[in-house]
PDB file of C-alpha atoms in Angstrom:
ATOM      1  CA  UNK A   1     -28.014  -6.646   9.636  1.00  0.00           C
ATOM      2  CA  UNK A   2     -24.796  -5.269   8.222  1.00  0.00           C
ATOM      3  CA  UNK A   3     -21.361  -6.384   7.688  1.00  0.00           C
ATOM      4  CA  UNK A   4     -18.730  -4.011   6.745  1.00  0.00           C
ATOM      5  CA  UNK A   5     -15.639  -4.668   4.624  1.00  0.00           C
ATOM      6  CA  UNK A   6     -12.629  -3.091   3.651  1.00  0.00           C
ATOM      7  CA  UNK A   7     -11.839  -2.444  -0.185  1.00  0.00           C
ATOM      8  CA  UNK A   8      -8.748  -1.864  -1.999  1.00  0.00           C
ATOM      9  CA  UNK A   9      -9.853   0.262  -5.140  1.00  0.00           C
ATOM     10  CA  UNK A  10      -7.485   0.503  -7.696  1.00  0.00           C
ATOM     11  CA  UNK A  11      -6.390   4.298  -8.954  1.00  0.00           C
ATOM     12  CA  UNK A  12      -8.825   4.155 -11.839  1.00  0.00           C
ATOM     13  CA  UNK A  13     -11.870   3.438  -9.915  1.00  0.00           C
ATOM     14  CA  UNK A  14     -10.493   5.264  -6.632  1.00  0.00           C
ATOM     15  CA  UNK A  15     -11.426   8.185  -9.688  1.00  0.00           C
ATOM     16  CA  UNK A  16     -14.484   6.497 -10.546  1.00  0.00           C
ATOM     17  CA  UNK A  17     -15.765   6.178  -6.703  1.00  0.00           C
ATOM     18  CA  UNK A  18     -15.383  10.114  -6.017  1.00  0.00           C
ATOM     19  CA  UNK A  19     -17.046  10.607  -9.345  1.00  0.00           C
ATOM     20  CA  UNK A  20     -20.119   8.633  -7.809  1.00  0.00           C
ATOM     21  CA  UNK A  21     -19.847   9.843  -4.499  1.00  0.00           C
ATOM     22  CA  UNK A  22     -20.192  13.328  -5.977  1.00  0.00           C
ATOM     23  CA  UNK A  23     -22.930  12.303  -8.592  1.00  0.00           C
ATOM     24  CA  UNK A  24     -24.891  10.673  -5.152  1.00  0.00           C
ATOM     25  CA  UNK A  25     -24.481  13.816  -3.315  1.00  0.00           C
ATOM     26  CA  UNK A  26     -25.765  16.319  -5.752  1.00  0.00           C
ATOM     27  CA  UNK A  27     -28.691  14.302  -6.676  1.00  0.00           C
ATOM     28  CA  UNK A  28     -29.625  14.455  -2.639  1.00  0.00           C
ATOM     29  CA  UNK A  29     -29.635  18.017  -2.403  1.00  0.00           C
ATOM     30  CA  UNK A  30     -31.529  18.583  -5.705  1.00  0.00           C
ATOM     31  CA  UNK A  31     -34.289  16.171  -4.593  1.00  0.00           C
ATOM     32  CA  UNK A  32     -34.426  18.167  -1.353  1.00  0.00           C
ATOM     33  CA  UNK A  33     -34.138  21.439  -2.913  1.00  0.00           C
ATOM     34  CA  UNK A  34     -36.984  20.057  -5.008  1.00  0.00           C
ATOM     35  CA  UNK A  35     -39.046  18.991  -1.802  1.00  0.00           C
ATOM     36  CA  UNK A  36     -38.362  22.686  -0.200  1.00  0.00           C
ATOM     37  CA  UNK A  37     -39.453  24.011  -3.159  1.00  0.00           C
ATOM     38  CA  UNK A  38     -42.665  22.598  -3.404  1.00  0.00           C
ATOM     39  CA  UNK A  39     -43.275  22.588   0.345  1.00  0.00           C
ATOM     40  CA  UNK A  40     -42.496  26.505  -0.242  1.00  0.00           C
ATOM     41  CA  UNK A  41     -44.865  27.624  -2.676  1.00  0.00           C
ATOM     42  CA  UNK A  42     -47.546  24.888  -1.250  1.00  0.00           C
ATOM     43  CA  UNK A  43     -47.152  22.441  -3.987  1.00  0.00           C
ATOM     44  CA  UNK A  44     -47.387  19.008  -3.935  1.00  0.00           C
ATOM     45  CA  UNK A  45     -45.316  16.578  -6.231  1.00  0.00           C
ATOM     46  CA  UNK A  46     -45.188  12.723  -6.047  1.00  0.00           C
ATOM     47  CA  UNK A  47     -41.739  11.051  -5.669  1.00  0.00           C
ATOM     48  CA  UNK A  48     -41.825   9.738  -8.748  1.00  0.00           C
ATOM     49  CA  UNK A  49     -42.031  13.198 -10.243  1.00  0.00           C
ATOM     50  CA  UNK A  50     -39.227  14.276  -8.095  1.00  0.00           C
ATOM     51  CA  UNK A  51     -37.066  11.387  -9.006  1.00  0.00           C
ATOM     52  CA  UNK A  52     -37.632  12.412 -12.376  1.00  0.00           C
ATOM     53  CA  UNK A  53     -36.720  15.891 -12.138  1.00  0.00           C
ATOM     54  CA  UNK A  54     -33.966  15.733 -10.477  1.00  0.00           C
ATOM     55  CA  UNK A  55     -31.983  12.186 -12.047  1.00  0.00           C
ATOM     56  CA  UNK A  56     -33.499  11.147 -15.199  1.00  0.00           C
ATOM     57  CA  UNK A  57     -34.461  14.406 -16.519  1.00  0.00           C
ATOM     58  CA  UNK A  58     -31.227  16.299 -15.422  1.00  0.00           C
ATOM     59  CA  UNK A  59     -29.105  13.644 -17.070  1.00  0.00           C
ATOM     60  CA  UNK A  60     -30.673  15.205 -20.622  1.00  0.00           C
ATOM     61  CA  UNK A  61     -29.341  19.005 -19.561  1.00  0.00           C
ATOM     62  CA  UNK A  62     -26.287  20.700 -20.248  1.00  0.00           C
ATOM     63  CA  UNK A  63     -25.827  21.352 -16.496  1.00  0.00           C
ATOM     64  CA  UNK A  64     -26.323  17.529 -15.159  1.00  0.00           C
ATOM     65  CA  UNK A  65     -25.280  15.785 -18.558  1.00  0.00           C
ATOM     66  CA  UNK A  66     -22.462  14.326 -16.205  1.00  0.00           C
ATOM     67  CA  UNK A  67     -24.438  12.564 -13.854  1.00  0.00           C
ATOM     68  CA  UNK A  68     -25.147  10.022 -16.638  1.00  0.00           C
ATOM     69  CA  UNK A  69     -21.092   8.841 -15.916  1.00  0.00           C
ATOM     70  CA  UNK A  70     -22.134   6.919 -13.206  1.00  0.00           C
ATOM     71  CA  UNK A  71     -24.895   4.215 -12.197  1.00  0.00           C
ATOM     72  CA  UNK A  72     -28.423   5.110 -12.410  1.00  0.00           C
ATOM     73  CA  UNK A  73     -29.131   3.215  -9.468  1.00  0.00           C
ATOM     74  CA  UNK A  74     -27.093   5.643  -6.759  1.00  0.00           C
ATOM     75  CA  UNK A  75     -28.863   8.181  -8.124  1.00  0.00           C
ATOM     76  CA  UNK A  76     -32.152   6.488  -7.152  1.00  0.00           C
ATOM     77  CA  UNK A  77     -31.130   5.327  -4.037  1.00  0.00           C
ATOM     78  CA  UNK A  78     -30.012   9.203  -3.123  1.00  0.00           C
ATOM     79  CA  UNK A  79     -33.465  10.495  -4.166  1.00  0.00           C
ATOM     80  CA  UNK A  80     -34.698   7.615  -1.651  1.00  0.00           C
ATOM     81  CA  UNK A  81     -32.179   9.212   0.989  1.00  0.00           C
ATOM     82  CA  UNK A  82     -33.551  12.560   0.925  1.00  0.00           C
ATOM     83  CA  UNK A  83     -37.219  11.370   0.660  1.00  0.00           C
ATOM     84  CA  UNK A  84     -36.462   9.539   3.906  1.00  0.00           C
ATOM     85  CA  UNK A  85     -34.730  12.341   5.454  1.00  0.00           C
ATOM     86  CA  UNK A  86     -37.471  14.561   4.579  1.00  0.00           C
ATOM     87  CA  UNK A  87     -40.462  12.690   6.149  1.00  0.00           C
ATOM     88  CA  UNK A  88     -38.297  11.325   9.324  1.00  0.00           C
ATOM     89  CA  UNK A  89     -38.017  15.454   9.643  1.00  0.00           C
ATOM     90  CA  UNK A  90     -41.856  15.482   9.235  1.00  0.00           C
ATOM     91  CA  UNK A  91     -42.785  12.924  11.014  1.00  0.00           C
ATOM     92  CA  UNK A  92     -40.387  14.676  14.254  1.00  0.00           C
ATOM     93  CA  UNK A  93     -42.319  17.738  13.891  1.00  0.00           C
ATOM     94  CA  UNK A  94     -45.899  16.185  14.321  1.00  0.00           C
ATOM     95  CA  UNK A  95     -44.924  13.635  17.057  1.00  0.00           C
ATOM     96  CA  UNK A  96     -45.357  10.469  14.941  1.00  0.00           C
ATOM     97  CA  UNK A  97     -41.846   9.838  15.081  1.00  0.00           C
ATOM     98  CA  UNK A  98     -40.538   8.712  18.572  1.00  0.00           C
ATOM     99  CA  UNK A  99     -37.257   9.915  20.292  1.00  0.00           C
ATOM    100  CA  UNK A 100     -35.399  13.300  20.120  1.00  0.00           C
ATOM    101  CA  UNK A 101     -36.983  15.945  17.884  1.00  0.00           C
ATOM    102  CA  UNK A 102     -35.170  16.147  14.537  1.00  0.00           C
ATOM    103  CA  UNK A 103     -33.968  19.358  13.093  1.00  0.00           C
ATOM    104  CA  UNK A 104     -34.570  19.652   8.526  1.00  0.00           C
ATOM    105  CA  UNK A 105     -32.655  17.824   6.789  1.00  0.00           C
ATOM    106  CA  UNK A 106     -29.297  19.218   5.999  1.00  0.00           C
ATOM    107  CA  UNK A 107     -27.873  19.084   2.321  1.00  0.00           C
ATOM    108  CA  UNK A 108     -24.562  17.239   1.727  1.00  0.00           C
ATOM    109  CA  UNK A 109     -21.213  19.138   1.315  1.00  0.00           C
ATOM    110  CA  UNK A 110     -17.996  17.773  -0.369  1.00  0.00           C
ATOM    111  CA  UNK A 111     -16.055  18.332   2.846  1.00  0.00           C
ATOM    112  CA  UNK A 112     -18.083  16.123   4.786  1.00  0.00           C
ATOM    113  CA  UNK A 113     -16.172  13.383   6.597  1.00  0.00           C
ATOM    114  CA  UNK A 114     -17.852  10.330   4.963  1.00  0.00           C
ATOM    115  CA  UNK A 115     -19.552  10.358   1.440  1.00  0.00           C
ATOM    116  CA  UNK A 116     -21.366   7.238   0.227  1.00  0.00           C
ATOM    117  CA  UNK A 117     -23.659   5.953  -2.303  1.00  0.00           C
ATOM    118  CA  UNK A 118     -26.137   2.985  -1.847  1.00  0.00           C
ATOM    119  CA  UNK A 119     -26.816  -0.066  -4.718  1.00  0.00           C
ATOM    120  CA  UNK A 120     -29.211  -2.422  -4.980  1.00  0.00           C
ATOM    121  CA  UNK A 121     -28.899  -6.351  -5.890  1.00  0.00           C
ATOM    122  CA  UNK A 122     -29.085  -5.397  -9.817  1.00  0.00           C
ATOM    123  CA  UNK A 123     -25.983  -3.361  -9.197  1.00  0.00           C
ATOM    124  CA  UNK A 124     -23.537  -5.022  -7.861  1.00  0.00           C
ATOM    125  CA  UNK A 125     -22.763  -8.696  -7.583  1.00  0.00           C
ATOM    126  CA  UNK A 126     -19.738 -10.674  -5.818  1.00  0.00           C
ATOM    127  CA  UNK A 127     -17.595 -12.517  -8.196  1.00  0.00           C
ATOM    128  CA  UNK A 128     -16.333 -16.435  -7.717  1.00  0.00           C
ATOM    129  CA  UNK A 129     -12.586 -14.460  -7.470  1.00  0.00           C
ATOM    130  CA  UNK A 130     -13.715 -12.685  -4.629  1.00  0.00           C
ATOM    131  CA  UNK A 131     -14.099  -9.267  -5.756  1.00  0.00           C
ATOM    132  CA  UNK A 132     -17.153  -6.961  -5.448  1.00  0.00           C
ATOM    133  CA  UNK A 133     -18.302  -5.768  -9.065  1.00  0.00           C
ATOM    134  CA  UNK A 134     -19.870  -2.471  -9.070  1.00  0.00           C
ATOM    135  CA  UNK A 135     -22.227  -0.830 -11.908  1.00  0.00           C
ATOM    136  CA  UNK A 136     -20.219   1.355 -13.796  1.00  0.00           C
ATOM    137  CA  UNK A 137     -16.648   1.121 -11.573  1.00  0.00           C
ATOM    138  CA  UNK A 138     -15.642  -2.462 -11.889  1.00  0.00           C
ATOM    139  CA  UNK A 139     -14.401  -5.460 -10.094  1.00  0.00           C
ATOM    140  CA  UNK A 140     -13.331  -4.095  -6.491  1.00  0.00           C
ATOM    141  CA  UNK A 141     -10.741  -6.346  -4.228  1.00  0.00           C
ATOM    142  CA  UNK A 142     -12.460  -6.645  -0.701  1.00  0.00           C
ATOM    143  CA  UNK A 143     -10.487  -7.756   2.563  1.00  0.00           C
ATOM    144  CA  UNK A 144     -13.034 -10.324   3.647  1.00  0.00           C
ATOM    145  CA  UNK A 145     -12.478 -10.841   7.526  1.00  0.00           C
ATOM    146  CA  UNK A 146     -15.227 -12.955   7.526  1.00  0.00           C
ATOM    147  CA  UNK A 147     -17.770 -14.164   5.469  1.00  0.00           C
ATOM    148  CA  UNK A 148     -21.268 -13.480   4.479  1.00  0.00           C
ATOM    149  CA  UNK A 149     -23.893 -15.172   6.257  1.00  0.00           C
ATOM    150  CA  UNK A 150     -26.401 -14.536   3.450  1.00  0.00           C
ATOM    151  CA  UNK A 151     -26.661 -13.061  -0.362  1.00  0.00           C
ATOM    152  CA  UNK A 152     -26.636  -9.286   0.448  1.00  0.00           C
ATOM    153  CA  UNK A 153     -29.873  -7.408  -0.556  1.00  0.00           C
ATOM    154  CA  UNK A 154     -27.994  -4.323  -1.160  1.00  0.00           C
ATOM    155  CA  UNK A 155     -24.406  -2.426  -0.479  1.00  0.00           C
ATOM    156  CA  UNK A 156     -23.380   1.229   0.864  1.00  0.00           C
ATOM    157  CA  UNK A 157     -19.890   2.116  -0.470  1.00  0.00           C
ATOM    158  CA  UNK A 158     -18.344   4.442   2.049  1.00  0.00           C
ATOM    159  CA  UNK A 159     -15.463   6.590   1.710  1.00  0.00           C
ATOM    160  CA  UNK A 160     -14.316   8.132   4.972  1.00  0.00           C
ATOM    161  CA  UNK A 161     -12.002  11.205   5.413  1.00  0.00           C
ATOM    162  CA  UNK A 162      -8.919   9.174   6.113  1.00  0.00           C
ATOM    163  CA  UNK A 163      -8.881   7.709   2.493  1.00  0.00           C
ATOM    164  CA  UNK A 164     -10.127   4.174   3.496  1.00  0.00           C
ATOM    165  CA  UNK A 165     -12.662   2.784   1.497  1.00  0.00           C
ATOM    166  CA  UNK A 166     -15.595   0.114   3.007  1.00  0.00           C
ATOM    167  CA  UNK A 167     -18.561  -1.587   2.079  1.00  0.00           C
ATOM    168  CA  UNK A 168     -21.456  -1.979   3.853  1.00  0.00           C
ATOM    169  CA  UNK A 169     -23.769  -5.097   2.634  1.00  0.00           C
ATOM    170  CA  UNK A 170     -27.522  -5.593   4.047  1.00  0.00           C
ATOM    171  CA  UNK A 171     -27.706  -9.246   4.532  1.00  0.00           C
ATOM    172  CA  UNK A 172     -30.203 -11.360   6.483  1.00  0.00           C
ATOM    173  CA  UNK A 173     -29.011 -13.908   9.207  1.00  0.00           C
ATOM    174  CA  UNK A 174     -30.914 -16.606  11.316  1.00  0.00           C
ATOM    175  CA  UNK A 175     -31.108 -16.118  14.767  1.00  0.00           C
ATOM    176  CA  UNK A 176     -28.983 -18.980  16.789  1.00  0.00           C
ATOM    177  CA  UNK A 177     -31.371 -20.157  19.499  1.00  0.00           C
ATOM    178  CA  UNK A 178     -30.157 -20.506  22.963  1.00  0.00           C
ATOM    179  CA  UNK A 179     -29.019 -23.368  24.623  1.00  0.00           C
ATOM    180  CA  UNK A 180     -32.048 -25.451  26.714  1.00  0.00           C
ATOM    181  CA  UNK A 181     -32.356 -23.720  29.955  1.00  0.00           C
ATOM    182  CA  UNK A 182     -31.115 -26.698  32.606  1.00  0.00           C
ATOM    183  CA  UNK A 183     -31.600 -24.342  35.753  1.00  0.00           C
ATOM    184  CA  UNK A 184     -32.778 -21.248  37.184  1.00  0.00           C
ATOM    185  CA  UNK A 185     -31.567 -19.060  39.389  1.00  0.00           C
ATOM    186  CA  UNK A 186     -32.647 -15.544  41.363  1.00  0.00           C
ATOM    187  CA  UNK A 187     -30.577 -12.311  42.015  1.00  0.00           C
ATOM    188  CA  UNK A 188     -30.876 -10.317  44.516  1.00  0.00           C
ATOM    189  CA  UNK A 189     -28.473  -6.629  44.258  1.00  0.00           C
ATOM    190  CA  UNK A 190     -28.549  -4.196  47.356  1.00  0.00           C
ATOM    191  CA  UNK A 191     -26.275  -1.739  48.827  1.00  0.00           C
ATOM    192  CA  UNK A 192     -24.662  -3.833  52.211  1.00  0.00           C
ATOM    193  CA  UNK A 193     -23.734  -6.943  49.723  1.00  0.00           C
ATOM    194  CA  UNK A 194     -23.317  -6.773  46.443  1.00  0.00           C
ATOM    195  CA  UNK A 195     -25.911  -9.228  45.492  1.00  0.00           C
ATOM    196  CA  UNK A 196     -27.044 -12.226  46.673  1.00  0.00           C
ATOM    197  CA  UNK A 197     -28.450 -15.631  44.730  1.00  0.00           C
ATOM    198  CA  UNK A 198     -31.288 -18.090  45.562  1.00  0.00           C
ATOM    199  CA  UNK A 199     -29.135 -20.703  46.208  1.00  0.00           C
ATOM    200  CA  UNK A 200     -27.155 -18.653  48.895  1.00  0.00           C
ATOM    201  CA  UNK A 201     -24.414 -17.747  46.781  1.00  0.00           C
ATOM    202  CA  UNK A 202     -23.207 -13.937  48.609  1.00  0.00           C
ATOM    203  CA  UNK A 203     -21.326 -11.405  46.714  1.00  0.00           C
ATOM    204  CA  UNK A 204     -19.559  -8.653  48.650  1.00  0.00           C
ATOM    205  CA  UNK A 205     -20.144  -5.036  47.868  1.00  0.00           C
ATOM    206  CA  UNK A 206     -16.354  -3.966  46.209  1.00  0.00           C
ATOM    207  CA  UNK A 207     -17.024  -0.695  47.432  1.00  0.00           C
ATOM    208  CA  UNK A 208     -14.133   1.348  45.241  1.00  0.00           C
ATOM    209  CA  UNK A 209     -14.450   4.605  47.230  1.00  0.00           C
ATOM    210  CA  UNK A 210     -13.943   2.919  50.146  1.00  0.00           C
ATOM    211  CA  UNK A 211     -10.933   0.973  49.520  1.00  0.00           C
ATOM    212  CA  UNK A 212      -9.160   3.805  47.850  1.00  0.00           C
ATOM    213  CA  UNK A 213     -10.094   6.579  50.775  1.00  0.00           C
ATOM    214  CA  UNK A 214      -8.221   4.009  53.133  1.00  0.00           C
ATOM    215  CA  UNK A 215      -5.194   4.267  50.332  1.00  0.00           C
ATOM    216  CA  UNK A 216      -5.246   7.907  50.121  1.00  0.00           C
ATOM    217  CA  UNK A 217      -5.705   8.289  53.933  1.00  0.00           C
ATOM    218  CA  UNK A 218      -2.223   5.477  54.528  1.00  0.00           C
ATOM    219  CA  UNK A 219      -0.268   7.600  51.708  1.00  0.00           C
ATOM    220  CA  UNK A 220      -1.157  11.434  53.245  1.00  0.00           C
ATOM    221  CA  UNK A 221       0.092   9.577  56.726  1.00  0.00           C
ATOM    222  CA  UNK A 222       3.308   8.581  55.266  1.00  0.00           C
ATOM    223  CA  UNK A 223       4.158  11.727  53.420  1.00  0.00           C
ATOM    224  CA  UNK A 224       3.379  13.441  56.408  1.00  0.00           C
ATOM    225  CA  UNK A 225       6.227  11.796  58.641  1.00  0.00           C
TER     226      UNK A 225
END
């Protein structure tokens, strides 16, 4: 289950979140690049490899030595979105996967609406003061409308087109059982009444159209005379 809370980032890690967001997103499309790649020219790599390639490794180039600014974590967790991605598209296209037929997976774009990156428990933690510490950004002030039910397993940080900020915590909660059952009861629903109980209990039919052709019908007669 999720609960989802507002943050108020200061300036310096408002700086710091786009710099992950970004880090996240680039990271998913070369892992799926990577996938496409493979798929292409009929070769098959493990994730592990991938995960390599495309966070680890990259962090030791010229051309990704940036991606080692942020936490290695939400780069993980974005390889583990696009390996997701990638099978639920599989999976689609074969008929293991139930409902509407998915179309590939699409690569993420700086000008989409909501970016986010995901951490694990080993990333994050929630301070006595209230604040949500982050790997690599820092003590975050959350506007806690309610609390936690449990320790949250992980967090999506989400920052959505309007400039908000949220987070998003996975947490577990028990199930409250219903109350003891003290009676029973049977419902009937037709078309003359609107339903109709075992105990004798009738409800009438509203019937909306009805009432409001008689309205219209009383208003055209009066504008009429």
């Amino acid at each position: 289950m999720r609960y989802r809370y507002r943050l108020a980032p200061a300036p310096g890690q408002r700086q710091q979140l786009a710099r992950t967001f970004g880090c996240a997103r680039v990271v998913f499309n070369d892992a799926l690049r990577c996938r496409e790649d493979a798929r292409a020219a009929g070769e098959r790599l493990r994730d592990s490899a991938i995960q390599s390639r495309v966070a680890a490794q990259a962090k030791r180039t010229p051309e990704r030595a940036w991606l080692a600014a942020v936490s290695a974590t939400a780069l993980v967790q974005a390889c583990g979105d696009a390996r997701l991605a990638y099978r639920n598209w599989f999976a689609s296209r074969s008929g293991q996967r139930q409902g509407r037929r998915l179309g590939p997976p699409r690569f993420r774009s700086r000008k989409d609406r909501r970016q986010t990156f995901r951490l694990t428990r080993q990333s994050f933690a929630l301070r006595p003061n209230g604040r949500l510490s982050l790997a690599k950004i820092g003590e975050v002030r959350v506007r806690w409308s309610r609390p936690l039910p449990s320790p949250p397993s992980s967090v999506t940080v989400i920052g959505e087109a309007d400039g908000r900020y949220y987070a998003s915590f996975v947490v577990e909660r028990a199930e409250a059982p219903f109350a003891p059952v003290q009676a029973e009861v049977g419902i009937d629903l037709g078309l003359e009444r609107f339903l109709t109980t075992s105990q004798g209990t009738i409800v009438a039919n509203p019937r909306p159209l009805r009432t409001r052709a008689r309205k219209l019908a009383a208003a055209q007669r009066a504008l009429s005379r």
